[in-house]
């Protein structure tokens, strides 16, 4: 009697576990099903490489949005990666563990702040600053990059700290025993040993930046054009979906789902690279 | 010419420490900025009165209800699914191809941006299953979105339960499920609850996935099939359409306070959990 119950439980748990994963398939399936036929019908080349986005004329070229997404994400990396890695190194190598254990969760609160609040701060504080000091409309590629750079900080810092702490203490002791300073130990030993984890943290940050929507809509300005300067207003892939989804129908809606397909593919590639990098670190130990 | 190590060491401390301080300063600035402008607007009336004139005047009561009910529904759906999955992953299987697939799946799910969840929820729940813009569609979409967080934190909490606990239970003749129910889950509970709290925090602040699935109706919902508007969506609409800066600040302050409260409670719980363990 007991054994039958036990087998039943195992089955139920297994089914639950697989249904959790089938949700992922369901998501991919429904988005692809809605978007992919459009890509075939319209032509992948036309869709990805044309700069003509005029839904009312049935022209759906997302090239400017692709370029904007790449620039905004790179910008976020330029702002967020050095700041985040520096913070992670300081907290894990220079600061006593007790302080690190308080500061790390505090910084992780940055991830808890809703993206609309980031967008709002961008509009109220950052955009006017940019407008006053550099000219242009303020709501721009630069503003989006800075806001996204801050938004990826908790991801970069938290995962970098984990991978830096995973470096065996004996490595550091060996280096310090040879007379190296803490900084020499960091850049000659610790960074090298935790490289793949730090890179993974940055890639995960990139994934977060490229997928961010609400904050970007609020600060990037949203005009469809290929940016020539950081002060130009841009529209990213995610912003394009969210801005037009509420009123799109027919082919226009399919084009937005196709944009979602492009986004989904990019994100899954980025996350796979990151998870390979993290796993490499674990298997090396 | 090489810079002497003494100076690079000092330079590094200044630079790395500066970066850390800057990060903390940004966090403090955001919170203080919103609270400073928003707290004067927040009042009992603001929270519990109905909005008037699209939110230009009056309070935010319906959005307060929306903000409570949507994450609640999401948690009710996602928690059993997430806990069962994590129990299966940590107690019922060895590392096989199947668990690797499940793990890869949850990792992927965790990285998907919320706008994709919004698109999915719209086409699947709202259109295909004909639930319309409703609390149900929004809650289900949020449930899918927070599932990976719950699976991951529950799994960690379950793995942190010492092996000896399981051995004692088994040696007393308990079955696997009895051990899970009587020994493992009670001991992992604080960790699991922490994961749930963090998920609630995320669900409260979510906008992109909610606006396309739960809609943005400002009326008080009468049933689970009615559209609703959360504080996050209300704040977004007030700010973006320039309806009322004052009420936008007030809503933002309520939102920040709710999110911080939920997250700090989660940390407090985790801290108690860890200090009990060691």
XYZ file of C-alpha atoms in Angstrom:
563
model
C 0.000 0.000 0.000
C 2.757 2.350 1.018
C 4.794 1.440 -2.032
C 1.979 2.151 -4.479
C 1.552 5.579 -2.915
C 5.251 6.161 -3.241
C 5.254 5.326 -6.949
C 2.260 7.562 -7.506
C 4.030 10.464 -5.819
C 7.101 9.981 -7.996
C 4.910 10.059 -11.100
C 3.063 13.191 -9.999
C 6.311 14.990 -9.185
C 7.832 13.968 -12.498
C 4.805 15.136 -14.452
C 4.845 18.475 -12.609
C 8.538 18.945 -13.319
C 8.107 18.296 -17.011
C 5.025 20.445 -17.294
C 7.031 23.327 -15.825
C 9.419 22.921 -18.720
C 6.757 22.384 -21.324
C 5.630 25.929 -20.512
C 8.897 27.097 -22.057
C 8.096 25.094 -25.186
C 4.593 26.511 -25.175
C 5.939 30.062 -25.033
C 8.383 29.443 -27.867
C 5.718 27.618 -29.873
C 3.079 30.322 -29.629
C 5.435 33.188 -30.375
C 7.083 31.355 -33.257
C 3.739 30.196 -34.596
C 2.532 33.784 -34.693
C 5.780 35.333 -35.937
C 7.584 32.873 -38.177
C 4.998 32.613 -41.003
C 5.257 36.381 -41.319
C 9.051 36.206 -41.672
C 8.696 33.668 -44.483
C 5.953 35.615 -46.206
C 7.671 38.992 -45.967
C 11.179 37.627 -46.496
C 13.805 37.404 -43.768
C 16.126 39.744 -45.685
C 13.451 42.414 -46.098
C 12.375 42.090 -42.484
C 15.817 42.159 -40.874
C 17.760 44.437 -43.208
C 15.301 47.031 -44.461
C 15.069 50.379 -42.675
C 11.519 51.013 -43.741
C 9.124 50.617 -40.798
C 5.752 51.972 -41.861
C 3.061 49.604 -40.629
C 0.239 51.584 -42.253
C 1.909 50.986 -45.657
C 2.629 47.341 -44.823
C 6.364 48.042 -44.662
C 8.053 46.190 -41.854
C 11.835 46.597 -41.802
C 13.302 46.314 -38.306
C 16.929 47.069 -39.146
C 16.957 50.413 -37.242
C 15.536 48.673 -34.160
C 18.173 45.932 -34.370
C 20.952 48.530 -34.595
C 19.413 50.515 -31.735
C 19.116 47.426 -29.535
C 22.762 46.538 -30.190
C 23.969 50.067 -29.381
C 21.835 50.425 -26.282
C 23.025 47.044 -25.011
C 26.676 47.831 -25.759
C 26.238 51.192 -24.060
C 24.755 49.496 -21.010
C 27.747 47.166 -20.948
C 30.223 50.052 -21.173
C 28.498 51.709 -18.201
C 27.568 48.661 -16.163
C 30.324 46.083 -16.678
C 33.371 48.027 -15.373
C 31.369 49.507 -12.512
C 29.903 46.133 -11.591
C 33.116 44.129 -11.821
C 34.980 46.812 -9.865
C 32.335 46.714 -7.166
C 32.438 42.922 -7.044
C 36.235 42.898 -6.710
C 36.169 45.505 -3.969
C 33.478 43.733 -1.978
C 35.049 40.292 -2.259
C 38.761 41.190 -1.909
C 39.139 44.394 0.082
C 36.204 44.438 2.443
C 35.678 42.209 5.489
C 33.191 39.418 4.854
C 30.706 40.729 7.423
C 30.434 44.060 5.562
C 30.219 42.264 2.218
C 27.310 40.229 3.546
C 25.409 43.439 4.289
C 26.362 45.420 1.183
C 25.727 42.649 -1.380
C 22.018 42.201 -0.569
C 21.682 45.988 -0.378
C 23.008 46.297 -3.926
C 20.720 43.471 -4.979
C 17.820 45.742 -3.983
C 18.624 47.608 -7.219
C 17.177 44.575 -8.997
C 13.982 44.871 -6.973
C 13.233 48.426 -8.066
C 10.599 48.204 -10.828
C 11.780 49.098 -14.308
C 9.123 51.785 -14.643
C 10.753 53.591 -11.718
C 14.112 53.494 -13.493
C 12.434 54.880 -16.578
C 10.820 57.651 -14.543
C 14.157 58.614 -12.950
C 15.605 58.665 -16.463
C 12.914 61.058 -17.644
C 12.914 63.341 -14.603
C 16.638 63.461 -13.761
C 18.912 62.032 -16.431
C 17.310 63.324 -19.646
C 17.245 66.988 -18.502
C 20.900 66.661 -17.427
C 21.896 65.344 -20.847
C 19.825 67.989 -22.629
C 21.452 70.771 -20.633
C 25.055 69.549 -20.870
C 25.307 67.917 -24.284
C 22.297 69.207 -26.216
C 19.918 67.063 -28.219
C 16.496 65.905 -27.055
C 17.766 64.309 -23.834
C 15.669 61.201 -24.290
C 18.336 59.312 -26.187
C 20.608 56.364 -26.750
C 22.914 57.780 -24.086
C 20.156 58.063 -21.477
C 18.957 54.515 -22.221
C 22.515 53.167 -21.975
C 23.117 54.778 -18.592
C 19.785 53.636 -17.132
C 20.274 50.083 -18.437
C 23.880 50.123 -17.232
C 22.603 50.768 -13.717
C 19.888 48.144 -14.098
C 22.381 45.389 -14.957
C 24.652 46.269 -11.999
C 23.034 43.856 -9.500
C 23.287 40.964 -12.003
C 26.944 41.687 -12.776
C 27.962 42.320 -9.155
C 26.100 39.411 -7.613
C 27.253 36.716 -10.062
C 30.808 38.109 -10.217
C 31.088 38.027 -6.416
C 29.945 34.400 -6.386
C 32.556 33.405 -8.941
C 35.341 35.447 -7.297
C 34.591 33.848 -3.922
C 34.776 30.427 -5.579
C 38.503 30.999 -6.294
C 40.357 28.827 -3.754
C 41.900 30.835 -0.927
C 45.200 28.980 -1.462
C 45.664 30.772 -4.824
C 45.554 34.135 -3.074
C 47.773 32.970 -0.225
C 50.360 31.708 -2.711
C 50.415 35.061 -4.455
C 50.527 37.098 -1.243
C 53.290 34.855 0.126
C 55.388 35.766 -2.923
C 55.158 39.394 -1.808
C 52.413 40.572 -4.183
C 50.055 43.331 -3.034
C 46.300 42.674 -2.904
C 45.865 44.498 -6.200
C 48.628 42.485 -7.880
C 46.984 39.332 -6.571
C 43.626 40.483 -7.932
C 44.714 41.268 -11.432
C 47.290 38.508 -11.809
C 45.550 35.660 -9.963
C 41.949 36.225 -8.869
C 40.609 37.757 -12.087
C 42.265 35.064 -14.181
C 40.852 32.270 -12.043
C 37.313 33.696 -12.008
C 37.317 34.960 -15.600
C 34.595 32.676 -16.961
C 32.209 33.544 -14.112
C 32.781 37.280 -14.568
C 32.187 36.956 -18.304
C 29.014 34.963 -17.615
C 27.785 37.728 -15.292
C 28.304 40.323 -18.029
C 26.560 38.180 -20.643
C 23.575 37.664 -18.329
C 23.577 41.438 -17.815
C 23.515 41.879 -21.601
C 20.540 39.533 -21.790
C 18.749 41.632 -19.225
C 19.604 44.887 -21.023
C 18.494 43.728 -24.466
C 15.199 42.437 -23.060
C 14.354 45.449 -20.909
C 11.288 47.231 -22.162
C 9.491 49.741 -19.951
C 12.546 51.704 -18.816
C 13.771 51.929 -22.404
C 10.416 53.104 -23.756
C 10.456 55.923 -21.239
C 14.021 57.165 -21.822
C 15.151 56.244 -25.354
C 12.904 58.667 -27.256
C 11.460 55.960 -29.544
C 11.988 57.461 -32.994
C 12.647 54.838 -35.638
C 16.040 55.750 -37.044
C 19.592 54.510 -37.169
C 21.480 56.521 -34.541
C 24.443 58.631 -35.636
C 25.347 59.939 -32.215
C 24.687 58.857 -28.622
C 22.390 61.875 -28.325
C 19.967 60.594 -30.975
C 16.555 59.277 -30.080
C 16.248 55.542 -30.777
C 13.688 52.752 -30.667
C 14.760 49.270 -29.586
C 13.204 45.926 -30.574
C 11.450 45.585 -27.218
C 10.138 49.151 -27.311
C 8.817 48.562 -30.823
C 6.770 45.590 -29.611
C 5.387 47.278 -26.524
C 4.584 50.612 -28.196
C 2.528 49.199 -31.045
C 1.127 45.988 -29.583
C -1.912 47.645 -28.063
C -3.395 48.668 -31.410
C -1.723 46.339 -33.931
C -3.857 43.933 -35.952
C -3.322 41.506 -38.835
C 0.053 41.673 -40.514
C 1.244 44.450 -38.245
C 0.657 42.254 -35.190
C 2.418 39.340 -36.848
C 5.375 41.606 -37.571
C 5.555 42.470 -33.861
C 5.523 38.800 -32.915
C 8.245 38.223 -35.520
C 10.225 40.930 -33.705
C 9.614 38.854 -30.568
C 11.013 35.782 -32.340
C 14.223 37.667 -33.169
C 14.485 38.822 -29.551
C 13.830 35.338 -28.175
C 16.544 33.792 -30.368
C 19.121 36.411 -29.345
C 18.310 35.949 -25.640
C 18.443 32.152 -25.743
C 21.830 32.299 -27.493
C 23.182 34.774 -24.901
C 21.891 32.707 -21.978
C 23.281 29.473 -23.407
C 26.728 31.071 -23.710
C 26.466 32.296 -20.111
C 25.369 28.929 -18.752
C 28.214 27.187 -20.621
C 30.668 29.685 -19.095
C 29.273 29.096 -15.608
C 29.306 25.325 -16.034
C 32.912 25.445 -17.282
C 33.841 27.113 -14.033
C 32.101 24.461 -11.962
C 33.547 21.499 -13.862
C 37.045 22.986 -13.592
C 36.854 22.796 -9.799
C 58.412 53.364 -16.299
C 56.534 51.091 -13.935
C 54.361 52.464 -11.219
C 55.487 51.079 -7.851
C 53.097 48.406 -6.480
C 52.415 50.564 -3.427
C 50.740 53.200 -5.596
C 48.844 50.800 -7.852
C 47.492 49.210 -4.682
C 46.269 52.580 -3.398
C 44.896 53.531 -6.807
C 43.037 50.241 -7.030
C 41.445 50.706 -3.622
C 40.324 54.211 -4.552
C 38.932 53.129 -7.926
C 37.224 49.912 -6.853
C 35.943 51.450 -3.622
C 34.712 54.454 -5.592
C 32.771 52.171 -7.927
C 31.146 50.428 -4.975
C 30.204 53.703 -3.320
C 28.801 55.040 -6.595
C 26.576 51.952 -6.932
C 25.262 52.388 -3.404
C 24.789 56.115 -3.963
C 22.645 55.449 -7.054
C 20.435 53.071 -5.080
C 20.013 55.547 -2.244
C 19.383 58.398 -4.683
C 16.580 56.525 -6.460
C 14.825 55.596 -3.224
C 15.230 59.030 -1.616
C 14.205 60.871 -4.800
C 10.950 58.928 -5.145
C 10.090 58.984 -1.448
C 10.891 62.685 -1.034
C 8.503 63.698 -3.795
C 5.975 60.917 -3.284
C 5.521 60.664 0.481
C 3.794 64.063 0.808
C 1.172 62.841 -1.681
C 0.661 59.493 0.059
C -2.152 59.537 2.535
C -4.972 57.329 3.718
C -7.275 59.066 1.253
C -4.845 58.622 -1.620
C -4.573 54.877 -1.004
C -8.220 54.169 -0.335
C -10.128 56.543 -2.593
C -11.188 55.877 -6.152
C -9.365 57.764 -8.894
C -11.177 60.569 -10.668
C -10.634 61.910 -14.153
C -8.296 59.098 -15.358
C -6.132 59.442 -12.250
C -5.680 63.217 -12.447
C -7.358 63.466 -9.091
C -8.529 61.153 -6.363
C -6.745 58.062 -5.125
C -5.411 54.749 -6.340
C -7.659 52.248 -4.557
C -8.485 49.964 -7.544
C -4.798 49.714 -8.473
C -3.979 48.790 -4.869
C -6.443 45.908 -5.170
C -4.961 44.948 -8.555
C -1.454 44.981 -7.096
C -2.508 42.641 -4.308
C -4.662 40.247 -6.281
C -2.462 39.654 -9.361
C 0.719 38.610 -7.517
C -1.431 36.597 -5.086
C -3.006 34.626 -7.913
C 0.403 34.114 -9.535
C 1.838 32.786 -6.268
C -1.082 30.434 -5.683
C -0.536 28.911 -9.124
C 3.266 28.904 -9.253
C 4.121 27.787 -5.704
C 2.887 24.166 -5.807
C 4.261 23.730 -9.340
C 7.623 25.163 -8.330
C 7.970 23.221 -5.080
C 6.985 19.890 -6.671
C 9.467 20.468 -9.482
C 12.284 21.298 -7.095
C 11.484 18.277 -4.884
C 11.611 16.081 -7.962
C 14.900 17.611 -9.112
C 16.650 17.330 -5.770
C 15.173 14.231 -4.123
C 13.798 11.918 -6.753
C 16.383 11.799 -9.512
C 20.092 11.534 -10.002
C 21.712 13.841 -12.551
C 20.366 12.442 -15.785
C 19.653 13.850 -19.197
C 16.074 14.523 -18.089
C 17.104 16.672 -15.112
C 19.626 18.472 -17.315
C 16.841 19.334 -19.734
C 14.620 20.564 -16.895
C 17.446 22.643 -15.506
C 18.309 24.138 -18.884
C 14.617 24.876 -19.335
C 14.313 26.744 -16.051
C 17.509 28.678 -16.815
C 16.087 29.709 -20.183
C 12.756 30.611 -18.615
C 14.561 32.802 -16.072
C 16.326 34.757 -18.819
C 13.300 35.491 -20.984
C 12.420 39.198 -20.877
C 9.035 40.170 -19.510
C 7.818 41.613 -22.817
C 8.034 38.082 -24.277
C 5.917 36.810 -21.379
C 3.520 39.627 -22.195
C 3.320 38.570 -25.847
C 2.852 34.934 -24.863
C 0.201 35.700 -22.260
C -1.629 37.884 -24.769
C -1.705 35.331 -27.591
C -2.222 32.273 -25.360
C -4.380 33.286 -22.401
C -6.100 36.414 -23.734
C -6.749 35.341 -27.336
C -6.441 31.554 -27.724
C -8.027 30.545 -24.412
C -10.434 33.497 -24.679
C -9.853 34.731 -21.152
C -9.664 38.298 -22.400
C -7.794 41.054 -20.583
C -8.397 39.781 -17.106
C -7.011 39.115 -13.663
C -6.894 35.438 -14.633
C -4.778 36.039 -17.777
C -2.446 38.386 -15.895
C -2.094 36.057 -12.916
C -1.320 33.051 -15.118
C 1.243 35.035 -17.105
C 2.934 36.253 -13.925
C 2.876 32.679 -12.583
C 4.818 31.467 -15.613
C 7.225 34.356 -15.186
C 8.058 33.718 -11.517
C 8.140 29.924 -11.777
C 11.926 29.662 -12.417
C 12.702 31.824 -9.359
C 10.577 29.611 -7.145
C 12.063 26.401 -8.564
C 15.617 27.642 -8.124
C 15.324 29.026 -4.599
C 13.305 26.009 -3.410
C 15.873 23.638 -4.845
C 18.677 25.479 -3.085
C 16.761 25.429 0.190
C 16.040 21.711 -0.131
C 19.652 20.886 -0.942
C 20.757 22.853 2.115
C 18.911 20.426 4.430
C 21.682 18.242 5.935
C 21.954 14.730 4.571
C 21.876 13.260 8.079
C 18.253 14.425 8.484
C 17.240 12.261 5.544
C 19.275 9.300 6.783
C 17.628 9.402 10.189
C 14.187 9.549 8.594
C 14.935 6.658 6.250
C 16.460 4.569 9.057
C 13.185 4.958 10.963
C 11.462 3.283 8.024
C 9.940 6.376 6.425
C 9.324 6.361 2.683
C 10.721 8.969 0.324
C 7.536 11.031 0.288
C 7.145 10.825 4.078
C 10.695 12.096 4.402
C 9.968 14.945 2.015
C 6.742 15.874 3.775
C 7.805 15.513 7.419
C 11.521 16.306 7.338
C 12.748 18.074 4.228
C 9.991 20.567 3.443
C 9.605 21.841 7.051
C 13.349 22.384 7.270
C 13.569 24.036 3.872
C 10.488 26.186 4.479
C 12.190 29.502 5.320
C 14.302 29.247 2.158
C 11.252 28.410 0.070
C 9.281 31.292 1.561
C 12.200 33.630 0.772
C 11.948 32.608 -2.883
C 8.204 33.230 -2.836
C 8.685 36.693 -1.301
C 11.273 37.649 -3.937
C 8.825 36.481 -6.618
C 6.049 38.608 -5.122
C 8.428 41.577 -5.251
C 9.077 40.954 -8.914
C 5.380 40.487 -9.699
C 4.425 43.732 -7.919
C 6.856 45.787 -9.995
C 6.143 44.100 -13.317
C 4.625 46.202 -16.072
C 5.295 44.837 -19.564
C 3.886 41.367 -18.890
C 0.848 42.739 -17.048
C -0.304 45.537 -19.317
C -0.914 43.165 -22.265
C -2.632 40.454 -20.231
C -4.554 42.107 -17.390
C -5.249 45.266 -19.332
C -5.478 48.646 -17.640
C -9.071 49.133 -16.521
C -9.363 51.594 -13.655
C -12.612 50.134 -12.368
C -12.739 47.951 -9.296
C -12.765 44.358 -10.608
C -15.915 42.390 -9.798
C -14.630 38.974 -10.813
C -11.464 37.174 -11.810
C -12.416 37.660 -15.468
C -12.437 41.455 -15.173
C -9.555 43.597 -16.334
C -7.535 45.355 -13.674
C -4.704 47.866 -13.373
C -1.748 47.424 -11.014
C 0.102 50.297 -9.328
C 3.078 49.725 -11.639
C 0.891 50.029 -14.750
C -0.980 53.016 -13.279
C 2.315 54.749 -12.518
C 3.561 54.031 -16.043
C 0.411 55.478 -17.622
C 0.368 58.553 -15.341
C 4.037 59.277 -16.036
C 4.129 58.498 -19.729
C 0.967 60.253 -20.738
C 1.768 63.153 -18.466
C -1.580 62.865 -16.700
C -0.466 63.972 -13.266
C 3.125 64.227 -12.043
C 1.951 64.595 -8.446
C -0.114 61.409 -8.471
C 2.640 59.631 -10.401
C 5.082 60.405 -7.574
C 2.564 59.249 -4.990
C 1.951 55.974 -6.820
C 5.702 55.458 -7.299
C 6.267 55.951 -3.572
C 3.581 53.383 -2.723
C 5.137 51.003 -5.260
C 8.686 51.437 -3.917
C 7.541 50.999 -0.330
C 5.663 47.790 -1.214
C 8.596 46.342 -3.153
C 11.174 47.271 -0.507
C 8.991 45.884 2.268
C 8.577 42.546 0.498
C 12.273 42.261 -0.391
C 13.572 43.307 3.029
C 11.246 40.772 4.664
C 12.689 38.148 2.328
C 16.253 39.043 3.347
C 15.327 39.076 7.005
C 13.857 35.611 6.658
C 16.884 34.324 4.762
C 19.202 35.796 7.371
C 17.317 34.050 10.176
C 17.391 30.847 8.173
C 21.166 31.011 7.660
C 22.009 31.947 11.235
C 19.838 29.075 12.486
C 21.731 26.662 10.255
C 25.244 27.560 11.294
